[in-house]
Amino acid sequence: MTTARPARIRPNHRPSGDEEGRAPRPGRRATRLAVLASATVLSVAALAVPAQAVAPASAASAAGPAAVQAQYGQQGLDRAALSASLEAVHTAGMYGVHSSVRNGSATWRGAAGFADIDTKRPMQPYFEHRIGSITKTFTAVAVLQQVQAGRIELDAPVGRYLPRLIDGEHGRQVTVRMLLNHTSGIGDYILPAFPGLIEDPGKTLEANRFRHIEPEELVRLGLAAQPTAPRGTYAYSNTNYIIAGLLLEKVTGEGAEAHITRNVIRKAGLKHTYFPRTARITGPHAKMYESMYGTIDPARDFSVYDMSWAGTAGAMVSTMDDLNDFYRKLLGGKLLRPAELREMKTTVPASEAEPGQEAPFHYGLGLYSLRMPNGTTYWGHDGGVFGAGTWALSTEDGKRQVAVANNLMKYERFDEQNQPKPNPIGAALLGYVDGALLGGRVPAPAPLTERAPAPLTGPVPAPQSLASPQQLLR
């Protein structure tokens, strides 16, 4: 395996003090937590894929994506290899993980580890799970359906539709497209919505467990927050998709969650996907443990939580089978017409590229493309809320897919220089997803000591403010 420096997926990066050669300042742990809390609570907008993402990762991928697809695309699924690879994620330290994998008509479902670490209740592959920012794909589909119907123009200013809420320069300059591809220059509402999260994450999350927040309030907080990049530059912000939900309400005359349920979830035929009406998940599910980078110790279960703080940006619940169904139908043209699906797949660079290489990560309209270590580019999204991470990827034709969920979040740790320590969970999760997309038949990842620091952690931080989140994305 190569030991080259990993591809940097660090949009809007600004050097931290350490990168400029200065000694760490006092209080860096608090600063780091502040930034990471704002960056990771809801979603993943960038994935820290090691250098293998832009160079052959194995003998299987050495001949390029076409050869990989020819070798694995028609061979079904290696169920024993998938089971062993998923178990390796649990062995590496993840409490519990469950997944669904497809290759054409062949399907494999698996689970490893525990749904409850106290009772040792086993994880099950059919469990419902909070999917975080995968919700954004559903919201974007609903908006594009209204584009299809002629009620919304992608390049129209948002102020045309929401003049009282989005006024001034934002109302005139931010377009609907900019909301959906995160180039609006609007800040994120997460930290302002959870005051005290920096000083005492566990106490703050507990105190807000049953708090209801209206979407208009989230938008006001986001508009007042410091943006992390100028308008026109990719910078992930959950505020964009709360605004998108209010836009849907304005043009359709019905609640955004009800509209998405009727026109996207039901149209896709999904039976276990929904916006929760209470703080509890209605179907069988695992407990969901939040560590907040070791500041909540032991990690605490936040599977019961009022998700109004996430709304149309990240509140949905689903199963891994439903997510594969959804992305297969979306990419197969069953939810949008060809013109709107093309718009959805029109992307902006969301990562830096190594010299002579193309950026491996691009963001479209609620849908991203990502080149994985096996050399192939896949489409999908991922998300994370308190205690719950999810990742779903598909080939462009929707035939080969993986969706995976885990129930321990922000398990990464840092050294005294504010650098992320090598993490076996991230390495194992990347190895599982990469192999699952090829039917399970790729070699295991290199030993962690042979990999660059901070490998993919599955759902990982979105770089939403300051520079510290970028430390995780090297």
PDB file of N, CA, C and O in Angstrom, residues 367-393:
ATOM      1  N   LEU A 367     -26.677  16.119  -3.730  1.00  0.00           N
ATOM      2  CA  LEU A 367     -26.094  14.848  -4.153  1.00  0.00           C
ATOM      3  C   LEU A 367     -24.628  15.098  -4.454  1.00  0.00           C
ATOM      4  O   LEU A 367     -24.294  16.104  -5.074  1.00  0.00           O
ATOM      5  N   TYR A 368     -23.745  14.206  -4.008  1.00  0.00           N
ATOM      6  CA  TYR A 368     -22.337  14.427  -4.311  1.00  0.00           C
ATOM      7  C   TYR A 368     -21.727  13.257  -5.048  1.00  0.00           C
ATOM      8  O   TYR A 368     -22.263  12.141  -5.046  1.00  0.00           O
ATOM      9  N   SER A 369     -20.610  13.520  -5.703  1.00  0.00           N
ATOM     10  CA  SER A 369     -19.834  12.463  -6.349  1.00  0.00           C
ATOM     11  C   SER A 369     -18.501  12.356  -5.617  1.00  0.00           C
ATOM     12  O   SER A 369     -17.909  13.360  -5.224  1.00  0.00           O
ATOM     13  N   LEU A 370     -18.037  11.123  -5.459  1.00  0.00           N
ATOM     14  CA  LEU A 370     -16.825  10.861  -4.695  1.00  0.00           C
ATOM     15  C   LEU A 370     -16.043   9.731  -5.341  1.00  0.00           C
ATOM     16  O   LEU A 370     -16.601   8.661  -5.602  1.00  0.00           O
ATOM     17  N   ARG A 371     -14.778  10.007  -5.627  1.00  0.00           N
ATOM     18  CA  ARG A 371     -13.910   8.941  -6.147  1.00  0.00           C
ATOM     19  C   ARG A 371     -13.326   8.175  -4.974  1.00  0.00           C
ATOM     20  O   ARG A 371     -12.622   8.726  -4.132  1.00  0.00           O
ATOM     21  N   MET A 372     -13.612   6.880  -4.925  1.00  0.00           N
ATOM     22  CA  MET A 372     -13.180   6.033  -3.817  1.00  0.00           C
ATOM     23  C   MET A 372     -11.817   5.400  -4.117  1.00  0.00           C
ATOM     24  O   MET A 372     -11.333   5.445  -5.252  1.00  0.00           O
ATOM     25  N   PRO A 373     -11.192   4.782  -3.099  1.00  0.00           N
ATOM     26  CA  PRO A 373      -9.882   4.169  -3.317  1.00  0.00           C
ATOM     27  C   PRO A 373      -9.848   3.123  -4.419  1.00  0.00           C
ATOM     28  O   PRO A 373      -8.806   2.908  -5.022  1.00  0.00           O
ATOM     29  N   ASN A 374     -10.981   2.477  -4.721  1.00  0.00           N
ATOM     30  CA  ASN A 374     -10.961   1.475  -5.791  1.00  0.00           C
ATOM     31  C   ASN A 374     -10.891   2.100  -7.175  1.00  0.00           C
ATOM     32  O   ASN A 374     -10.810   1.383  -8.174  1.00  0.00           O
ATOM     33  N   GLY A 375     -10.897   3.423  -7.248  1.00  0.00           N
ATOM     34  CA  GLY A 375     -10.712   4.108  -8.515  1.00  0.00           C
ATOM     35  C   GLY A 375     -11.980   4.547  -9.206  1.00  0.00           C
ATOM     36  O   GLY A 375     -11.937   5.271 -10.190  1.00  0.00           O
ATOM     37  N   THR A 376     -13.147   4.130  -8.686  1.00  0.00           N
ATOM     38  CA  THR A 376     -14.428   4.450  -9.307  1.00  0.00           C
ATOM     39  C   THR A 376     -15.082   5.615  -8.578  1.00  0.00           C
ATOM     40  O   THR A 376     -14.947   5.757  -7.368  1.00  0.00           O
ATOM     41  N   THR A 377     -15.809   6.440  -9.326  1.00  0.00           N
ATOM     42  CA  THR A 377     -16.565   7.542  -8.741  1.00  0.00           C
ATOM     43  C   THR A 377     -17.995   7.091  -8.477  1.00  0.00           C
ATOM     44  O   THR A 377     -18.633   6.476  -9.341  1.00  0.00           O
ATOM     45  N   TYR A 378     -18.484   7.403  -7.292  1.00  0.00           N
ATOM     46  CA  TYR A 378     -19.832   7.012  -6.877  1.00  0.00           C
ATOM     47  C   TYR A 378     -20.638   8.246  -6.511  1.00  0.00           C
ATOM     48  O   TYR A 378     -20.086   9.316  -6.253  1.00  0.00           O
ATOM     49  N   TRP A 379     -21.966   8.062  -6.466  1.00  0.00           N
ATOM     50  CA  TRP A 379     -22.891   9.135  -6.134  1.00  0.00           C
ATOM     51  C   TRP A 379     -23.628   8.805  -4.850  1.00  0.00           C
ATOM     52  O   TRP A 379     -23.942   7.646  -4.595  1.00  0.00           O
ATOM     53  N   GLY A 380     -23.930   9.822  -4.051  1.00  0.00           N
ATOM     54  CA  GLY A 380     -24.691   9.591  -2.836  1.00  0.00           C
ATOM     55  C   GLY A 380     -24.586  10.748  -1.869  1.00  0.00           C
ATOM     56  O   GLY A 380     -24.381  11.907  -2.251  1.00  0.00           O
ATOM     57  N   HIS A 381     -24.687  10.429  -0.592  1.00  0.00           N
ATOM     58  CA  HIS A 381     -24.590  11.426   0.472  1.00  0.00           C
ATOM     59  C   HIS A 381     -24.335  10.681   1.771  1.00  0.00           C
ATOM     60  O   HIS A 381     -24.356   9.457   1.815  1.00  0.00           O
ATOM     61  N   ASP A 382     -24.099  11.430   2.819  1.00  0.00           N
ATOM     62  CA  ASP A 382     -23.930  10.844   4.138  1.00  0.00           C
ATOM     63  C   ASP A 382     -24.393  11.836   5.160  1.00  0.00           C
ATOM     64  O   ASP A 382     -24.715  12.979   4.836  1.00  0.00           O
ATOM     65  N   GLY A 383     -24.454  11.414   6.392  1.00  0.00           N
ATOM     66  CA  GLY A 383     -24.922  12.328   7.413  1.00  0.00           C
ATOM     67  C   GLY A 383     -24.619  11.845   8.810  1.00  0.00           C
ATOM     68  O   GLY A 383     -24.358  10.665   9.033  1.00  0.00           O
ATOM     69  N   GLY A 384     -24.647  12.765   9.739  1.00  0.00           N
ATOM     70  CA  GLY A 384     -24.441  12.417  11.131  1.00  0.00           C
ATOM     71  C   GLY A 384     -25.201  13.353  12.035  1.00  0.00           C
ATOM     72  O   GLY A 384     -25.168  14.575  11.850  1.00  0.00           O
ATOM     73  N   VAL A 385     -25.926  12.800  12.971  1.00  0.00           N
ATOM     74  CA  VAL A 385     -26.531  13.570  14.045  1.00  0.00           C
ATOM     75  C   VAL A 385     -25.977  13.009  15.340  1.00  0.00           C
ATOM     76  O   VAL A 385     -25.105  12.145  15.329  1.00  0.00           O
ATOM     77  N   PHE A 386     -26.451  13.482  16.467  1.00  0.00           N
ATOM     78  CA  PHE A 386     -25.892  13.043  17.740  1.00  0.00           C
ATOM     79  C   PHE A 386     -26.011  11.529  17.866  1.00  0.00           C
ATOM     80  O   PHE A 386     -27.098  10.979  18.004  1.00  0.00           O
ATOM     81  N   GLY A 387     -24.886  10.846  17.799  1.00  0.00           N
ATOM     82  CA  GLY A 387     -24.854   9.405  18.013  1.00  0.00           C
ATOM     83  C   GLY A 387     -25.110   8.544  16.802  1.00  0.00           C
ATOM     84  O   GLY A 387     -24.975   7.320  16.899  1.00  0.00           O
ATOM     85  N   ALA A 388     -25.465   9.112  15.673  1.00  0.00           N
ATOM     86  CA  ALA A 388     -25.849   8.296  14.518  1.00  0.00           C
ATOM     87  C   ALA A 388     -25.151   8.769  13.253  1.00  0.00           C
ATOM     88  O   ALA A 388     -25.248   9.947  12.896  1.00  0.00           O
ATOM     89  N   GLY A 389     -24.471   7.857  12.569  1.00  0.00           N
ATOM     90  CA  GLY A 389     -23.832   8.159  11.298  1.00  0.00           C
ATOM     91  C   GLY A 389     -24.341   7.235  10.210  1.00  0.00           C
ATOM     92  O   GLY A 389     -24.628   6.057  10.464  1.00  0.00           O
ATOM     93  N   THR A 390     -24.457   7.749   9.008  1.00  0.00           N
ATOM     94  CA  THR A 390     -24.960   6.974   7.872  1.00  0.00           C
ATOM     95  C   THR A 390     -24.212   7.390   6.621  1.00  0.00           C
ATOM     96  O   THR A 390     -23.875   8.563   6.452  1.00  0.00           O
ATOM     97  N   TRP A 391     -24.003   6.430   5.721  1.00  0.00           N
ATOM     98  CA  TRP A 391     -23.309   6.706   4.471  1.00  0.00           C
ATOM     99  C   TRP A 391     -23.919   5.833   3.389  1.00  0.00           C
ATOM    100  O   TRP A 391     -24.045   4.613   3.565  1.00  0.00           O
ATOM    101  N   ALA A 392     -24.323   6.438   2.265  1.00  0.00           N
ATOM    102  CA  ALA A 392     -24.929   5.703   1.155  1.00  0.00           C
ATOM    103  C   ALA A 392     -24.277   6.117  -0.151  1.00  0.00           C
ATOM    104  O   ALA A 392     -24.238   7.309  -0.479  1.00  0.00           O
ATOM    105  N   LEU A 393     -23.756   5.147  -0.906  1.00  0.00           N
ATOM    106  CA  LEU A 393     -23.128   5.404  -2.201  1.00  0.00           C
ATOM    107  C   LEU A 393     -23.645   4.417  -3.235  1.00  0.00           C
ATOM    108  O   LEU A 393     -23.962   3.266  -2.916  1.00  0.00           O
TER     109      LEU A 393
END
